[in-house]
mmCIF file of C-alpha atoms in Angstrom:
data_model
loop_
_atom_site.group_PDB
_atom_site.id
_atom_site.type_symbol
_atom_site.label_atom_id
_atom_site.label_comp_id
_atom_site.label_asym_id
_atom_site.label_seq_id
_atom_site.Cartn_x
_atom_site.Cartn_y
_atom_site.Cartn_z
ATOM 1 C CA THR A 1 -3.322 -17.823 -20.549
ATOM 2 C CA VAL A 2 -2.074 -18.595 -17.087
ATOM 3 C CA HIS A 3 -3.916 -20.435 -14.439
ATOM 4 C CA LEU A 4 -3.752 -18.741 -10.972
ATOM 5 C CA SER A 5 -4.449 -21.758 -8.705
ATOM 6 C CA VAL A 6 -5.426 -21.612 -5.109
ATOM 7 C CA SER A 7 -4.340 -24.476 -2.995
ATOM 8 C CA PRO A 8 -3.370 -24.918 0.793
ATOM 9 C CA VAL A 9 0.328 -24.436 0.050
ATOM 10 C CA SER A 10 0.304 -21.680 -2.404
ATOM 11 C CA VAL A 11 -2.278 -19.037 -0.927
ATOM 12 C CA VAL A 12 -0.987 -15.612 -0.148
ATOM 13 C CA SER A 13 -2.370 -14.951 3.445
ATOM 14 C CA PHE A 14 -3.028 -11.538 4.834
ATOM 15 C CA SER A 15 -3.627 -11.151 8.564
ATOM 16 C CA PHE A 16 -5.029 -7.612 8.781
ATOM 17 C CA PRO A 17 -7.305 -6.690 11.726
ATOM 18 C CA SER A 18 -11.123 -6.912 11.198
ATOM 19 C CA PHE A 19 -11.587 -3.493 9.903
ATOM 20 C CA ILE A 20 -9.373 -4.057 6.956
ATOM 21 C CA CYS A 21 -11.716 -6.228 4.685
ATOM 22 C CA ILE A 22 -12.464 -6.621 1.213
ATOM 23 C CA GLY A 23 -16.054 -5.139 1.000
ATOM 24 C CA LEU A 24 -18.535 -5.846 3.758
ATOM 25 C CA LEU A 25 -19.612 -9.463 4.542
ATOM 26 C CA HIS A 26 -23.212 -9.087 5.572
ATOM 27 C CA CYS A 27 -24.360 -11.732 8.049
ATOM 28 C CA GLN A 28 -27.426 -11.928 10.270
ATOM 29 C CA ALA A 29 -26.777 -10.847 13.994
ATOM 30 C CA HIS A 30 -29.377 -11.937 16.284
ATOM 31 C CA GLU A 31 -27.594 -10.614 19.472
ATOM 32 C CA LYS A 32 -28.795 -7.310 20.992
ATOM 33 C CA LYS A 33 -25.361 -6.777 22.575
ATOM 34 C CA ILE A 34 -22.107 -7.257 20.692
ATOM 35 C CA GLY A 35 -18.925 -5.646 22.065
ATOM 36 C CA HIS A 36 -19.696 -1.883 22.565
ATOM 37 C CA ARG A 37 -22.606 -2.064 20.221
ATOM 38 C CA ARG A 38 -26.137 -2.223 21.702
ATOM 39 C CA VAL A 39 -29.521 -2.342 20.247
ATOM 40 C CA ASP A 40 -32.403 -1.691 22.593
ATOM 41 C CA ALA A 41 -35.998 -2.972 22.427
ATOM 42 C CA SER A 42 -37.083 -0.118 20.287
ATOM 43 C CA GLY A 43 -34.352 -0.804 17.797
ATOM 44 C CA GLU A 44 -32.116 2.226 18.637
ATOM 45 C CA THR A 45 -28.381 1.474 18.445
ATOM 46 C CA THR A 46 -25.722 2.929 20.812
ATOM 47 C CA TYR A 47 -22.197 2.507 20.816
ATOM 48 C CA LYS A 48 -20.247 3.162 24.063
ATOM 49 C CA LYS A 49 -23.589 4.694 25.426
ATOM 50 C CA THR A 50 -23.618 7.222 22.543
ATOM 51 C CA THR A 51 -26.696 7.002 20.356
ATOM 52 C CA SER A 52 -25.921 6.220 16.694
ATOM 53 C CA SER A 53 -27.743 9.492 15.539
ATOM 54 C CA ALA A 54 -25.573 11.464 17.855
ATOM 55 C CA LEU A 55 -22.501 9.662 16.690
ATOM 56 C CA GLN A 56 -23.525 10.161 12.955
ATOM 57 C CA GLY A 57 -24.031 13.867 13.563
ATOM 58 C CA SER A 58 -20.788 14.291 15.376
ATOM 59 C CA ILE A 59 -18.779 12.479 12.574
ATOM 60 C CA GLN A 60 -20.459 14.735 9.776
ATOM 61 C CA LEU A 61 -19.791 17.956 11.896
ATOM 62 C CA GLY A 62 -16.122 17.061 12.698
ATOM 63 C CA ILE A 63 -15.259 15.882 9.251
ATOM 64 C CA GLY A 64 -16.901 18.971 7.712
ATOM 65 C CA TYR A 65 -14.910 21.188 9.971
ATOM 66 C CA THR A 66 -11.503 19.521 9.626
ATOM 67 C CA VAL A 67 -11.525 18.951 5.790
ATOM 68 C CA GLY A 68 -12.874 22.532 5.199
ATOM 69 C CA ASN A 69 -10.215 23.890 7.539
ATOM 70 C CA LEU A 70 -7.593 21.860 5.865
ATOM 71 C CA SER A 71 -8.701 23.212 2.360
ATOM 72 C CA SER A 72 -7.750 26.677 3.338
ATOM 73 C CA LYS A 73 -4.145 25.677 4.032
ATOM 74 C CA PRO A 74 -1.590 25.469 0.926
ATOM 75 C CA GLU A 75 -0.796 21.869 -0.146
ATOM 76 C CA ARG A 76 2.872 20.650 0.533
ATOM 77 C CA ASP A 77 4.940 17.486 0.526
ATOM 78 C CA VAL A 78 4.095 15.006 3.361
ATOM 79 C CA LEU A 79 6.858 14.998 6.140
ATOM 80 C CA MET A 80 7.490 12.171 8.467
ATOM 81 C CA GLN A 81 6.070 14.122 11.388
ATOM 82 C CA ASP A 82 2.900 14.515 9.618
ATOM 83 C CA PHE A 83 1.952 10.922 10.273
ATOM 84 C CA TYR A 84 1.846 11.636 14.052
ATOM 85 C CA VAL A 85 -0.092 14.782 14.043
ATOM 86 C CA VAL A 86 -3.362 14.659 15.977
ATOM 87 C CA GLU A 87 -5.663 17.886 15.551
ATOM 88 C CA SER A 88 -8.369 18.464 18.087
ATOM 89 C CA ILE A 89 -11.440 20.670 18.097
ATOM 90 C CA PHE A 90 -14.231 21.055 20.845
ATOM 91 C CA PHE A 91 -17.819 21.219 19.752
ATOM 92 C CA PRO A 92 -20.028 22.670 22.471
ATOM 93 C CA SER A 93 -23.692 22.233 21.749
ATOM 94 C CA GLU A 94 -24.303 25.870 22.035
ATOM 95 C CA GLY A 95 -21.739 26.498 19.380
ATOM 96 C CA SER A 96 -18.477 28.557 19.466
ATOM 97 C CA ASN A 97 -16.602 31.161 17.284
ATOM 98 C CA LEU A 98 -15.270 28.099 15.389
ATOM 99 C CA THR A 99 -17.977 25.570 15.489
ATOM 100 C CA PRO A 100 -21.887 25.669 14.865
ATOM 101 C CA ALA A 101 -24.481 24.996 17.414
ATOM 102 C CA HIS A 102 -26.043 21.537 17.397
ATOM 103 C CA HIS A 103 -28.554 19.310 19.288
ATOM 104 C CA TYR A 104 -26.086 16.590 20.220
ATOM 105 C CA PRO A 105 -24.133 16.227 23.428
ATOM 106 C CA ASP A 106 -20.874 18.242 23.717
ATOM 107 C CA PHE A 107 -18.002 16.357 22.034
ATOM 108 C CA ARG A 108 -14.422 16.773 21.001
ATOM 109 C CA PHE A 109 -13.304 15.787 17.481
ATOM 110 C CA LYS A 110 -9.883 14.489 16.900
ATOM 111 C CA THR A 111 -8.311 14.214 13.331
ATOM 112 C CA TYR A 112 -5.189 11.825 12.963
ATOM 113 C CA ALA A 113 -2.576 12.745 10.382
ATOM 114 C CA PRO A 114 -4.759 15.177 8.482
ATOM 115 C CA VAL A 115 -2.057 16.187 5.955
ATOM 116 C CA ALA A 116 -1.068 12.648 5.115
ATOM 117 C CA PHE A 117 -4.791 11.622 4.593
ATOM 118 C CA ARG A 118 -5.394 14.734 2.449
ATOM 119 C CA TYR A 119 -2.581 13.359 0.331
ATOM 120 C CA PHE A 120 -4.086 9.977 0.143
ATOM 121 C CA ARG A 121 -7.377 11.225 -0.907
ATOM 122 C CA GLU A 122 -5.744 13.371 -3.625
ATOM 123 C CA LEU A 123 -3.869 10.404 -4.785
ATOM 124 C CA PHE A 124 -7.044 8.345 -5.036
ATOM 125 C CA GLY A 125 -8.666 11.021 -7.000
ATOM 126 C CA ILE A 126 -11.073 12.308 -4.341
ATOM 127 C CA ARG A 127 -11.601 16.099 -4.325
ATOM 128 C CA PRO A 128 -12.355 17.719 -0.921
ATOM 129 C CA ASP A 129 -15.655 19.052 -2.168
ATOM 130 C CA ASP A 130 -16.736 15.528 -3.227
ATOM 131 C CA TYR A 131 -15.622 14.088 -0.015
ATOM 132 C CA LEU A 132 -17.439 16.570 2.021
ATOM 133 C CA TYR A 133 -20.666 16.179 -0.202
ATOM 134 C CA SER A 134 -20.671 12.474 0.158
ATOM 135 C CA ILE A 135 -20.203 12.366 3.947
ATOM 136 C CA CYS A 136 -21.798 15.463 5.283
ATOM 137 C CA ASN A 137 -24.670 16.460 2.681
ATOM 138 C CA GLU A 138 -27.154 13.712 3.747
ATOM 139 C CA PRO A 139 -27.619 11.534 6.778
ATOM 140 C CA LEU A 140 -25.528 8.349 6.642
ATOM 141 C CA ILE A 141 -27.115 5.001 6.353
ATOM 142 C CA GLU A 142 -26.460 2.571 9.263
ATOM 143 C CA LEU A 143 -26.086 -1.102 8.232
ATOM 144 C CA THR A 144 -28.395 -3.119 10.393
ATOM 145 C CA ASN A 145 -26.464 -6.384 9.882
ATOM 146 C CA PRO A 146 -22.896 -5.380 10.395
ATOM 147 C CA GLY A 147 -21.672 -8.831 11.646
ATOM 148 C CA ALA A 148 -20.079 -10.026 14.702
ATOM 149 C CA SER A 149 -17.334 -7.537 15.379
ATOM 150 C CA GLY A 150 -19.490 -5.297 17.518
ATOM 151 C CA SER A 151 -18.608 -2.400 15.348
ATOM 152 C CA ILE A 152 -21.043 0.035 13.702
ATOM 153 C CA PHE A 153 -20.881 0.395 9.910
ATOM 154 C CA TYR A 154 -22.185 3.540 7.952
ATOM 155 C CA VAL A 155 -22.358 3.788 4.286
ATOM 156 C CA THR A 156 -22.789 7.290 2.622
ATOM 157 C CA ARG A 157 -25.895 7.964 0.563
ATOM 158 C CA ASP A 158 -24.010 7.908 -2.729
ATOM 159 C CA ASP A 159 -22.694 4.384 -1.914
ATOM 160 C CA GLU A 160 -18.979 5.803 -2.159
ATOM 161 C CA PHE A 161 -17.634 5.295 1.459
ATOM 162 C CA ILE A 162 -17.771 3.248 4.302
ATOM 163 C CA ILE A 163 -17.387 4.492 7.831
ATOM 164 C CA LYS A 164 -16.668 1.968 10.594
ATOM 165 C CA THR A 165 -16.028 2.160 14.379
ATOM 166 C CA VAL A 166 -12.626 0.684 15.330
ATOM 167 C CA GLN A 167 -11.123 -0.395 18.558
ATOM 168 C CA HIS A 168 -8.066 1.474 20.102
ATOM 169 C CA LYS A 169 -5.681 -1.444 18.922
ATOM 170 C CA GLU A 170 -6.974 -1.299 15.312
ATOM 171 C CA ALA A 171 -6.514 2.652 15.142
ATOM 172 C CA GLU A 172 -2.991 2.258 16.460
ATOM 173 C CA PHE A 173 -2.293 -0.362 13.925
ATOM 174 C CA LEU A 174 -3.435 1.929 11.164
ATOM 175 C CA GLN A 175 -1.331 4.802 12.592
ATOM 176 C CA LYS A 176 1.728 2.644 12.765
ATOM 177 C CA LEU A 177 1.074 1.537 9.117
ATOM 178 C CA LEU A 178 0.865 4.990 7.637
ATOM 179 C CA PRO A 179 4.490 5.624 6.734
ATOM 180 C CA GLY A 180 4.819 2.233 5.067
ATOM 181 C CA TYR A 181 1.319 2.741 3.507
ATOM 182 C CA TYR A 182 2.488 6.113 2.060
ATOM 183 C CA MET A 183 5.651 4.579 0.563
ATOM 184 C CA ASN A 184 3.707 1.694 -0.958
ATOM 185 C CA LEU A 185 1.057 4.158 -2.572
ATOM 186 C CA ASN A 186 3.850 5.991 -4.174
ATOM 187 C CA GLN A 187 5.924 2.978 -5.449
ATOM 188 C CA ASN A 188 2.737 0.643 -6.046
ATOM 189 C CA PRO A 189 -0.305 2.633 -7.194
ATOM 190 C CA ARG A 190 -2.026 -0.688 -8.131
ATOM 191 C CA THR A 191 -1.924 -1.721 -4.611
ATOM 192 C CA LEU A 192 -4.639 -4.179 -3.320
ATOM 193 C CA LEU A 193 -4.550 -2.742 0.160
ATOM 194 C CA PRO A 194 -7.664 -1.143 1.346
ATOM 195 C CA LYS A 195 -7.955 2.700 0.598
ATOM 196 C CA PHE A 196 -8.046 4.698 3.782
ATOM 197 C CA PHE A 197 -9.361 8.290 3.576
ATOM 198 C CA GLY A 198 -9.415 9.278 7.041
ATOM 199 C CA LEU A 199 -9.071 8.403 10.705
ATOM 200 C CA TYR A 200 -11.068 10.246 13.453
ATOM 201 C CA CYS A 201 -12.097 10.106 17.011
ATOM 202 C CA VAL A 202 -15.242 11.398 18.736
ATOM 203 C CA GLN A 203 -14.664 12.055 22.491
ATOM 204 C CA CYS A 204 -18.036 12.104 24.111
ATOM 205 C CA GLY A 205 -19.285 11.251 27.523
ATOM 206 C CA GLY A 206 -15.790 10.410 28.701
ATOM 207 C CA LYS A 207 -15.473 7.752 26.032
ATOM 208 C CA ASN A 208 -13.274 7.680 22.849
ATOM 209 C CA ILE A 209 -14.980 6.368 19.706
ATOM 210 C CA ARG A 210 -12.518 6.001 16.737
ATOM 211 C CA VAL A 211 -13.802 5.664 13.247
ATOM 212 C CA VAL A 212 -12.107 5.032 9.870
ATOM 213 C CA VAL A 213 -13.259 6.059 6.356
ATOM 214 C CA MET A 214 -12.676 3.618 3.698
ATOM 215 C CA ASN A 215 -13.689 2.996 -0.023
ATOM 216 C CA ASN A 216 -16.746 0.896 -0.556
ATOM 217 C CA ILE A 217 -15.553 -1.532 -3.192
ATOM 218 C CA LEU A 218 -18.795 -3.743 -3.268
ATOM 219 C CA PRO A 219 -21.557 -0.975 -4.005
ATOM 220 C CA CYS A 220 -25.227 -1.960 -4.298
ATOM 221 C CA SER A 221 -24.887 -1.348 -8.160
ATOM 222 C CA VAL A 222 -22.472 -4.217 -8.548
ATOM 223 C CA ARG A 223 -24.211 -7.494 -9.135
ATOM 224 C CA MET A 224 -22.712 -10.465 -6.933
ATOM 225 C CA HIS A 225 -22.699 -13.787 -8.781
ATOM 226 C CA LEU A 226 -20.480 -15.619 -6.127
ATOM 227 C CA LYS A 227 -18.754 -14.520 -2.965
ATOM 228 C CA PHE A 228 -15.978 -16.100 -1.293
ATOM 229 C CA ASP A 229 -14.249 -14.999 2.066
ATOM 230 C CA LEU A 230 -10.846 -16.283 1.592
ATOM 231 C CA LYS A 231 -8.425 -16.352 4.400
ATOM 232 C CA GLY A 232 -5.554 -18.413 2.982
ATOM 233 C CA SER A 233 -6.298 -21.202 5.352
ATOM 234 C CA THR A 234 -8.187 -24.559 5.134
ATOM 235 C CA TYR A 235 -8.815 -25.094 8.799
ATOM 236 C CA LYS A 236 -12.668 -25.047 9.457
ATOM 237 C CA ARG A 237 -12.842 -22.908 6.312
ATOM 238 C CA ARG A 238 -16.080 -24.390 4.778
ATOM 239 C CA ALA A 239 -19.434 -22.497 4.651
ATOM 240 C CA SER A 240 -22.022 -23.821 7.167
ATOM 241 C CA LYS A 241 -25.233 -25.618 5.949
ATOM 242 C CA LYS A 242 -27.016 -22.581 7.453
ATOM 243 C CA GLU A 243 -24.936 -20.119 5.355
ATOM 244 C CA ARG A 244 -25.473 -22.245 2.091
ATOM 245 C CA GLU A 245 -29.308 -22.059 2.551
ATOM 246 C CA LYS A 246 -29.053 -18.223 2.100
ATOM 247 C CA SER A 247 -30.066 -16.590 -1.247
ATOM 248 C CA LYS A 248 -26.522 -14.974 -1.443
ATOM 249 C CA PRO A 249 -24.314 -17.159 0.644
ATOM 250 C CA THR A 250 -20.592 -16.427 1.399
ATOM 251 C CA PHE A 251 -18.403 -19.263 0.792
ATOM 252 C CA LYS A 252 -14.989 -20.002 2.247
ATOM 253 C CA ASP A 253 -11.558 -21.424 1.165
ATOM 254 C CA LEU A 254 -12.565 -25.116 0.914
ATOM 255 C CA ASP A 255 -15.581 -24.330 -1.053
ATOM 256 C CA PHE A 256 -13.272 -22.302 -3.545
ATOM 257 C CA LEU A 257 -10.923 -25.265 -3.868
ATOM 258 C CA ASN A 258 -13.991 -27.655 -4.496
ATOM 259 C CA ASP A 259 -16.055 -25.465 -6.682
ATOM 260 C CA VAL A 260 -13.081 -23.755 -8.647
ATOM 261 C CA PRO A 261 -10.663 -26.546 -8.788
ATOM 262 C CA GLU A 262 -8.805 -25.157 -11.738
ATOM 263 C CA GLY A 263 -8.326 -21.763 -10.162
ATOM 264 C CA LEU A 264 -8.848 -18.492 -12.092
ATOM 265 C CA THR A 265 -7.633 -18.104 -15.631
ATOM 266 C CA LEU A 266 -5.929 -14.782 -16.372
ATOM 267 C CA ASP A 267 -4.000 -13.540 -19.275
ATOM 268 C CA GLN A 268 -0.148 -13.257 -18.851
ATOM 269 C CA ASP A 269 0.021 -9.478 -18.482
ATOM 270 C CA THR A 270 -2.680 -9.548 -15.831
ATOM 271 C CA TYR A 271 -1.219 -12.457 -13.932
ATOM 272 C CA GLY A 272 2.119 -10.739 -13.820
ATOM 273 C CA ALA A 273 0.712 -7.480 -12.713
ATOM 274 C CA LEU A 274 -1.211 -9.221 -9.955
ATOM 275 C CA VAL A 275 1.614 -11.190 -8.660
ATOM 276 C CA LYS A 276 3.870 -8.243 -8.601
ATOM 277 C CA THR A 277 1.282 -6.071 -6.691
ATOM 278 C CA LEU A 278 0.687 -8.734 -4.219
ATOM 279 C CA GLN A 279 4.397 -9.287 -3.453
ATOM 280 C CA ARG A 280 4.775 -5.495 -2.859
ATOM 281 C CA ASP A 281 1.766 -5.490 -0.665
ATOM 282 C CA CYS A 282 3.246 -8.288 1.295
ATOM 283 C CA LEU A 283 6.441 -6.298 1.740
ATOM 284 C CA VAL A 284 4.473 -3.491 3.508
ATOM 285 C CA ARG A 285 3.005 -6.027 6.049
ATOM 286 C CA LYS A 286 6.472 -7.685 6.473
ATOM 287 C CA GLU A 287 8.164 -4.413 7.219
ATOM 288 C CA GLU A 288 5.457 -3.406 9.613
ATOM 289 C CA ARG A 289 5.830 -6.543 11.617
ATOM 290 C CA GLY A 290 9.511 -6.335 11.397
ATOM 291 C CA VAL A 291 10.015 -9.616 9.497
ATOM 292 C CA GLY A 292 13.180 -9.867 7.623
#
């Protein structure tokens, strides 16, 4: 066996934006106003002045249209220009010859790199019908304790997908990452980078609300014994007293070093595969940052 030790000098550090995370770290948010997210006295959530219910409905209508429309087109190889394509469709509330009538405010729905994301979904074994059924068949569940990012999180009823609002810079980051992400998936199918299934934008009331669809790697069916939020740093990386008092606390780097001093024990093959995967994933980030 091989010990995979975690120490202040040997930790592999990732610095992805907040939307690229391992699972969802649930924390109690007492604020009624965080970033663009608002919760009024009645408990209704709005994001950029669009109600959560209207946003949910717009996302489901938009994804239903764009994925269904793409399914009618023949599959082909992904080209470089596919990463920069943005498709747009207008959804008037009274409906049109392309879109159904709905009871939400008029909105425009944009789909980023539809052909590229279709390829990603296929690579991850997600069929178009399953994707549509999970997201569009039943109302989404809004997480009431999304954390301090000011984003809105939705989870599909079958616990398969997470949909999160992202800032403009985060969406730009993902778009810029796509070519390298594509190459990495082809060369490194065991990648530990998050799985992205779609990037969309709802334009409503003069505002752009961008959302990303990701895999939910911590579904409710998975029992959590211990939970660590590891950043690869030891500066102020210890769970607070308040956090420790929770029934299911989230520990941090210094807690891991203290509670698991011998690291994690892995067999030789697993250790080798893990290190190789991490090295390849780091190369994607280095290339995106232009680091030699």
